[in-house]
């Protein structure tokens, strides 16, 4: 049974805990709820906004389109092949709980992405990633509903057009990324509601290492070959020490993407500041640590109204309020702070940082 609510506060539904309301909110617990909604004489024709775990969103005002709150549950092993376990989860499942469940079942592979806030359904939208593993590395397929036609369709990894914190679901109309064969993919922003996601977890598991924070844990524990459970525990410890818990301090994870520059641009920046944190990529370009760029412009700990730059990680913007109407960062304050950071990083390093969350 589809549940429709009016004037719903969204603080609890976004990890930034920004105060905003949905004019109309519909809870979607199953595929048939989507079909019922699309056939509805009133809500069926209204513009719609799909809300997952709200972990990558900045609300800058009340949301006028009908908010579809995805609460589709369920986790299961779909198929076991000689090479992999194919597991599936409903879009409304908590991402972290799903990762923990796969490990408990004996299907390792997602442990480096432990403790990323949000839902399974949102995970492909921005191709979440951490400590050397991205969602696309473990992705098998997803089922979604086209909100314009009501048609259910399945996409494989290539069709999702995954990039760094990017996918076909972040692009609208025909402005989507070009597919591998050069055709313009029609963007699915505001058009698709993800129902279920399937993952392929190879039986030939080995830990994905090579990150400084993980190397440190290995040295501390005198361990050269960690188990999946150890990797999971360490990732949780590292994240808890460095990243604010959204239950306590509102935030949306990294607020900016780590920018990629050419070797020449990087040499230029090194000339200005030899300490710049950078990593060579396989294609010859260089990735810079946005957190370092922001930090070196002096932003760590600064605020605009109730919006602030996290003390322990300059890449994370936080809500210093308590989430009540009169004592909370507004989306406007967050965006003012974000733009001020972009301007100062641009003036010092000539690099325009790109925001990661979706601004609504
Ligand atoms: N740094 C500073 N000052 C800061 C912050 C960072 O000097 O205030 C330096 C660090 O010392 C380090 C470097 O910048 O040398 C990189 O920092 P870190 O290892 O914390 O990782 P990151 O590049 O800031 C990325 C992802 C995270 C992911 C971690 C681990 C992006 C935008 N962020 O952060 O993802 O958890 O790597 O893999 O790619 C997210 O996307 O929301 C997210 C949290």
Coordinates of C-alpha atoms and ligand atoms in Angstrom, one line a residue:
X1 CA 0.0 0.0 0.0
X2 CA 1.5 3.3 -1.1
X3 CA 1.8 5.9 1.7
X4 CA 1.4 9.6 0.8
X5 CA 2.3 12.3 3.3
X6 CA 2.1 16.1 3.1
X7 CA 4.5 18.8 4.4
X8 CA 7.1 16.3 5.6
X9 CA 10.2 17.6 7.4
X10 CA 13.3 16.3 5.6
X11 CA 16.0 16.9 8.4
X12 CA 15.9 13.2 9.3
X13 CA 16.1 12.2 5.7
X14 CA 19.3 14.0 4.8
X15 CA 22.7 13.3 6.5
X16 CA 23.5 17.1 6.5
X17 CA 20.3 17.5 8.7
X18 CA 19.4 20.6 6.7
X19 CA 16.0 21.9 7.5
X20 CA 13.7 21.6 4.5
X21 CA 10.2 20.2 3.7
X22 CA 8.8 17.9 1.1
X23 CA 5.4 19.3 -0.1
X24 CA 4.5 15.7 -0.9
X25 CA 6.4 12.6 0.1
X26 CA 5.5 9.1 -1.0
X27 CA 7.1 6.0 0.6
X28 CA 8.1 3.4 -2.0
X29 CA 8.3 0.0 -0.4
X30 CA 8.0 -2.1 -3.6
X31 CA 8.0 -2.1 -7.4
X32 CA 4.2 -2.2 -7.3
X33 CA 4.2 1.1 -5.3
X34 CA 6.0 2.8 -8.2
X35 CA 3.5 1.5 -10.7
X36 CA 0.6 2.6 -8.4
X37 CA 2.1 6.1 -8.1
X38 CA 2.6 6.4 -11.8
X39 CA -1.0 5.5 -12.5
X40 CA -2.3 7.9 -9.8
X41 CA -4.4 10.7 -11.5
X42 CA -2.7 13.5 -9.5
X43 CA 0.8 12.4 -8.4
X44 CA 1.4 10.3 -11.5
X45 CA 1.9 13.4 -13.7
X46 CA 3.7 15.6 -11.2
X47 CA 7.5 16.1 -11.4
X48 CA 9.3 13.6 -9.1
X49 CA 12.4 13.5 -7.0
X50 CA 14.0 10.2 -5.9
X51 CA 15.4 10.3 -2.4
X52 CA 17.7 7.4 -1.2
X53 CA 19.6 7.7 2.1
X54 CA 20.0 11.5 1.6
X55 CA 23.7 11.1 2.2
X56 CA 24.9 13.1 -0.9
X57 CA 22.4 15.9 -1.0
X58 CA 22.2 19.6 -0.1
X59 CA 18.7 21.0 0.2
X60 CA 18.5 24.7 -0.5
X61 CA 14.8 25.0 0.0
X62 CA 11.6 23.1 0.2
X63 CA 11.2 20.3 -2.4
X64 CA 8.3 20.9 -4.7
X65 CA 8.5 17.8 -6.9
X66 CA 6.9 14.7 -5.3
X67 CA 9.6 13.1 -3.2
X68 CA 9.8 9.4 -3.6
X69 CA 11.4 7.9 -0.5
X70 CA 12.8 4.6 -1.5
X71 CA 12.3 1.9 1.2
X72 CA 12.6 -1.3 -0.9
X73 CA 14.2 -3.9 1.3
X74 CA 15.6 -7.4 0.9
X75 CA 19.1 -9.1 0.5
X76 CA 19.8 -12.4 -1.1
X77 CA 22.3 -14.6 -2.9
X78 CA 21.0 -14.7 -6.5
X79 CA 23.5 -17.0 -8.0
X80 CA 26.7 -18.8 -7.2
X81 CA 29.0 -19.5 -10.1
X82 CA 32.4 -21.2 -10.3
X83 CA 34.0 -17.8 -10.0
X84 CA 31.7 -15.5 -8.0
X85 CA 28.8 -14.9 -5.7
X86 CA 26.1 -12.7 -7.2
X87 CA 24.2 -11.0 -4.4
X88 CA 21.3 -8.6 -4.6
X89 CA 19.9 -5.9 -2.3
X90 CA 16.8 -3.7 -2.4
X91 CA 17.5 -0.1 -3.0
X92 CA 16.3 1.0 0.4
X93 CA 18.8 -1.2 2.4
X94 CA 21.5 0.6 4.3
X95 CA 24.7 0.3 2.4
X96 CA 26.9 -0.4 5.5
X97 CA 24.5 -3.0 6.9
X98 CA 24.5 -4.7 3.5
X99 CA 28.4 -4.8 3.4
X100 CA 28.4 -6.3 6.9
X101 CA 25.8 -8.9 5.9
X102 CA 27.8 -10.0 2.8
X103 CA 30.9 -10.6 5.0
X104 CA 28.8 -12.5 7.6
X105 CA 27.5 -14.7 4.7
X106 CA 31.1 -15.4 3.6
X107 CA 31.0 -13.2 0.4
X108 CA 33.9 -10.8 0.8
X109 CA 34.7 -8.0 -1.6
X110 CA 32.9 -4.9 -0.3
X111 CA 34.9 -4.5 2.9
X112 CA 36.9 -1.4 1.7
X113 CA 33.6 0.4 1.3
X114 CA 32.4 -0.2 4.9
X115 CA 30.7 2.6 6.7
X116 CA 30.0 4.8 3.7
X117 CA 26.6 6.4 4.6
X118 CA 23.6 6.0 2.4
X119 CA 21.5 3.3 0.8
X120 CA 22.3 0.5 -1.7
X121 CA 20.1 2.3 -4.3
X122 CA 22.2 5.5 -4.1
X123 CA 25.5 3.6 -4.3
X124 CA 25.6 3.4 -8.1
X125 CA 24.4 7.0 -8.6
X126 CA 27.7 8.4 -7.5
X127 CA 29.8 5.2 -7.9
X128 CA 30.9 5.3 -4.2
X129 CA 34.4 4.3 -3.4
X130 CA 37.0 4.2 -0.7
X131 CA 40.5 2.8 -0.1
X132 CA 41.1 1.7 -3.7
X133 CA 37.8 0.0 -4.4
X134 CA 34.9 1.6 -6.3
X135 CA 31.4 0.3 -6.6
X136 CA 31.9 -0.3 -10.3
X137 CA 34.6 -2.9 -9.5
X138 CA 32.0 -5.1 -7.8
X139 CA 28.9 -4.1 -9.8
X140 CA 26.9 -6.7 -11.8
X141 CA 23.7 -5.0 -12.8
X142 CA 20.7 -3.0 -11.5
X143 CA 17.0 -2.9 -12.1
X144 CA 15.2 0.4 -12.3
X145 CA 11.9 1.9 -13.3
X146 CA 11.6 4.6 -15.9
X147 CA 9.5 7.2 -14.2
X148 CA 8.2 8.6 -17.5
X149 CA 7.0 5.3 -19.0
X150 CA 6.7 3.0 -16.1
X151 CA 9.0 0.5 -17.9
X152 CA 11.3 -1.7 -15.8
X153 CA 14.8 -2.1 -17.3
X154 CA 18.1 -3.6 -16.3
X155 CA 21.5 -1.9 -16.8
X156 CA 25.0 -3.4 -16.8
X157 CA 28.1 -1.6 -15.7
X158 CA 28.9 -0.2 -19.2
X159 CA 25.3 1.2 -19.5
X160 CA 25.7 2.9 -16.1
X161 CA 28.6 4.9 -17.6
X162 CA 30.5 4.9 -14.3
X163 CA 33.2 7.5 -13.7
X164 CA 34.9 8.9 -10.6
X165 CA 31.8 9.7 -8.3
X166 CA 29.8 9.8 -11.5
X167 CA 27.2 7.8 -13.5
X168 CA 24.4 8.1 -16.0
X169 CA 22.1 8.8 -13.1
X170 CA 23.8 12.2 -12.4
X171 CA 23.3 13.5 -15.9
X172 CA 20.0 14.9 -17.4
X173 CA 18.6 14.8 -20.9
X174 CA 21.1 14.3 -23.6
X175 CA 24.0 15.9 -21.7
X176 CA 25.0 12.5 -20.3
X177 CA 28.4 11.1 -20.7
X178 CA 29.4 9.4 -24.0
X179 CA 29.3 5.6 -23.9
X180 CA 32.3 3.5 -24.8
X181 CA 31.2 3.3 -28.4
X182 CA 31.0 7.0 -28.6
X183 CA 27.2 7.3 -28.6
X184 CA 25.6 9.9 -26.4
X185 CA 23.9 8.2 -23.5
X186 CA 20.6 9.7 -22.5
X187 CA 21.1 10.8 -18.9
X188 CA 18.7 9.3 -16.4
X189 CA 18.8 12.1 -13.8
X190 CA 15.3 12.5 -12.2
X191 CA 14.1 9.8 -14.7
X192 CA 15.0 6.5 -13.1
X193 CA 14.1 5.0 -9.8
X194 CA 16.6 2.2 -8.9
X195 CA 14.8 -0.8 -7.4
X196 CA 17.6 -3.4 -6.8
X197 CA 21.3 -3.7 -7.3
X198 CA 23.3 -6.8 -7.9
X199 CA 27.0 -7.3 -7.1
X200 CA 29.5 -9.8 -8.3
X201 CA 31.9 -10.8 -5.5
X202 CA 34.7 -13.0 -6.8
X203 CA 35.6 -16.2 -4.9
X204 CA 39.3 -15.5 -5.6
X205 CA 39.4 -12.8 -2.9
X206 CA 42.4 -10.9 -2.0
X207 CA 42.7 -7.7 0.1
X208 CA 42.9 -4.5 -1.8
X209 CA 45.9 -2.7 -0.1
X210 CA 48.1 0.2 -0.9
X211 CA 46.5 3.0 1.0
X212 CA 48.6 4.8 3.6
X213 CA 46.0 4.5 6.3
X214 CA 45.6 0.7 5.7
X215 CA 49.4 0.2 5.5
X216 CA 49.6 1.8 8.9
X217 CA 47.1 -0.6 10.4
X218 CA 49.0 -3.5 8.9
X219 CA 52.3 -2.4 10.5
X220 CA 50.5 -1.8 13.9
X221 CA 49.1 -5.3 13.8
X222 CA 52.3 -6.9 12.3
X223 CA 50.0 -8.3 9.6
X224 CA 50.9 -8.9 6.0
X225 CA 47.8 -10.6 4.7
X226 CA 44.7 -9.3 6.4
X227 CA 41.3 -11.1 6.2
X228 CA 38.3 -9.4 4.8
X229 CA 36.9 -9.0 8.4
X230 CA 40.2 -7.3 9.4
X231 CA 40.0 -5.0 6.4
X232 CA 36.4 -4.2 7.4
X233 CA 37.3 -3.5 11.0
X234 CA 40.3 -1.3 10.0
X235 CA 38.3 0.7 7.5
X236 CA 35.6 1.3 10.1
X237 CA 38.3 2.4 12.6
X238 CA 40.0 4.7 10.1
X239 CA 36.7 6.3 9.0
X240 CA 35.5 6.7 12.6
X241 CA 38.8 8.5 13.6
X242 CA 38.8 10.9 10.6
X243 CA 35.2 11.4 9.3
X244 CA 32.4 12.9 11.3
X245 CA 29.5 10.5 12.2
X246 CA 26.5 12.0 10.4
X247 CA 24.3 10.9 13.3
X248 CA 26.2 13.3 15.5
X249 CA 27.5 16.0 13.1
X250 CA 25.5 16.6 9.9
X251 CA 27.6 16.2 6.7
X252 CA 27.6 14.6 3.3
X253 CA 31.0 13.0 3.2
X254 CA 33.6 14.6 0.9
X255 CA 32.1 17.8 -0.5
X256 CA 34.4 18.1 -3.5
X257 CA 35.9 15.7 -5.9
X258 CA 39.7 15.2 -6.0
X259 CA 40.6 17.1 -9.2
X260 CA 42.7 15.6 -11.9
X261 CA 45.3 17.7 -13.7
X262 CA 48.0 17.2 -16.4
X263 CA 51.6 16.7 -15.4
X264 CA 52.5 20.2 -16.5
X265 CA 49.7 21.7 -14.4
X266 CA 51.0 19.6 -11.4
X267 CA 54.6 20.8 -12.0
X268 CA 53.2 24.4 -11.9
X269 CA 51.5 23.7 -8.5
X270 CA 54.5 21.9 -7.1
X271 CA 56.6 25.0 -8.0
X272 CA 54.1 27.1 -5.9
X273 CA 53.9 24.6 -3.1
X274 CA 56.2 21.6 -3.1
X275 CA 54.1 19.9 -0.3
X276 CA 51.0 19.4 -2.5
X277 CA 49.6 15.8 -2.0
X278 CA 49.3 14.2 -5.4
X279 CA 49.1 10.7 -7.0
X280 CA 50.1 9.7 -10.5
X281 CA 47.3 7.9 -12.4
X282 CA 47.7 5.1 -14.9
X283 CA 46.9 7.4 -17.8
X284 CA 49.7 9.8 -17.0
X285 CA 47.5 12.5 -15.4
X286 CA 47.8 13.4 -11.7
X287 CA 45.2 13.4 -9.0
X288 CA 45.4 16.1 -6.3
X289 CA 44.1 15.8 -2.8
X290 CA 41.3 18.4 -2.7
X291 CA 41.4 18.2 1.2
X292 CA 45.0 19.3 1.1
X293 CA 44.3 22.2 -1.3
X294 CA 41.5 23.5 0.9
X295 CA 43.5 23.0 4.1
X296 CA 46.5 24.9 2.7
X297 CA 44.2 27.8 1.9
X298 CA 43.5 27.9 5.7
X299 CA 39.9 26.7 5.6
X300 CA 40.1 23.9 8.2
X301 CA 37.7 24.8 11.1
X302 CA 36.3 27.9 9.5
X303 CA 32.5 28.6 9.3
X304 CA 29.8 30.6 7.5
X305 CA 26.8 30.8 9.8
X306 CA 26.2 27.2 11.0
X307 CA 28.0 25.7 8.0
X308 CA 31.6 24.8 8.7
X309 CA 34.8 23.0 7.4
X310 CA 35.5 19.9 9.5
X311 CA 38.4 20.3 11.9
X312 CA 40.0 16.9 11.1
X313 CA 39.4 16.8 7.3
X314 CA 39.0 20.0 5.2
X315 CA 37.2 18.1 2.4
X316 CA 34.2 17.7 4.6
X317 CA 31.7 20.4 5.2
X318 CA 29.6 20.0 8.3
X319 CA 26.4 21.4 9.9
X320 CA 27.4 22.9 13.2
X321 CA 23.8 23.4 14.3
X322 CA 21.7 20.8 16.1
X323 CA 19.2 20.4 13.2
X324 CA 16.4 22.4 14.9
X325 CA 14.8 25.0 12.7
X326 CA 16.4 28.0 14.4
X327 CA 19.8 26.3 15.0
X328 CA 20.9 24.6 11.8
X329 CA 23.0 25.3 8.7
X330 CA 20.9 26.2 5.8
X331 CA 21.6 24.9 2.3
X332 CA 22.3 28.5 1.4
X333 CA 25.0 28.8 4.0
X334 CA 26.6 25.5 2.9
X335 CA 26.7 26.6 -0.7
X336 CA 28.1 30.1 0.2
X337 CA 30.9 28.4 2.1
X338 CA 31.4 26.0 -0.7
X339 CA 31.7 28.8 -3.3
X340 CA 34.1 30.8 -1.0
X341 CA 36.3 27.7 -0.8
X342 CA 36.2 27.2 -4.6
X343 CA 37.1 30.9 -5.2
X344 CA 40.1 30.8 -2.8
X345 CA 41.4 27.5 -4.1
X346 CA 41.0 28.8 -7.7
X347 CA 42.9 32.0 -6.8
X348 CA 45.8 30.2 -5.2
X349 CA 46.1 27.1 -7.4
X350 CA 44.2 27.9 -10.6
X351 CA 42.0 24.8 -10.0
X352 CA 38.2 24.9 -9.9
X353 CA 36.9 22.3 -7.4
X354 CA 33.8 20.4 -8.4
X355 CA 31.2 19.7 -5.8
X356 CA 30.3 16.1 -5.2
X357 CA 26.8 16.2 -3.7
X358 CA 23.6 16.9 -5.6
X359 CA 22.2 20.4 -4.9
X360 CA 18.4 20.5 -4.8
Ligands
LIG1 N1 44.7 16.2 3.6 C1 45.2 17.3 4.2 N2 44.3 18.1 4.9 C2 43.0 17.9 5.1 C3 42.5 16.7 4.4 C4 43.3 15.9 3.7 O1 46.4 17.6 4.2 O2 42.3 18.6 5.7 C5 45.6 15.3 2.9 C6 45.8 14.0 3.7 O3 46.8 14.1 4.7 C7 46.1 13.0 2.6 C8 45.3 13.5 1.4 O4 45.0 14.9 1.7 O5 47.5 13.0 2.4 C9 44.1 12.7 1.1 O6 43.2 12.6 2.2 P1 42.4 11.2 2.6 O7 43.3 10.1 2.6 O8 41.7 11.5 3.8 O9 41.5 11.0 1.4 P2 40.6 12.0 0.5 O10 41.3 12.1 -0.9 O11 40.4 13.3 1.2 C10 39.1 10.2 -0.7 C11 37.6 10.0 -0.9 C12 36.9 9.6 0.3 C13 37.4 8.2 0.7 C14 39.0 8.4 0.9 C15 39.6 7.0 1.2 C16 37.0 11.7 -2.6 C17 36.4 13.0 -2.9 N3 37.1 11.3 -1.3 O12 39.2 11.2 0.3 O13 35.5 9.4 0.0 O14 36.8 7.7 1.9 O15 39.6 8.9 -0.2 O16 39.6 6.3 0.0 O17 37.4 11.0 -3.5 C18 33.4 10.5 -0.1 O18 33.5 10.5 -1.3 O19 32.4 11.1 0.4 C19 34.5 10.0 0.7 C20 34.6 10.2 2.0

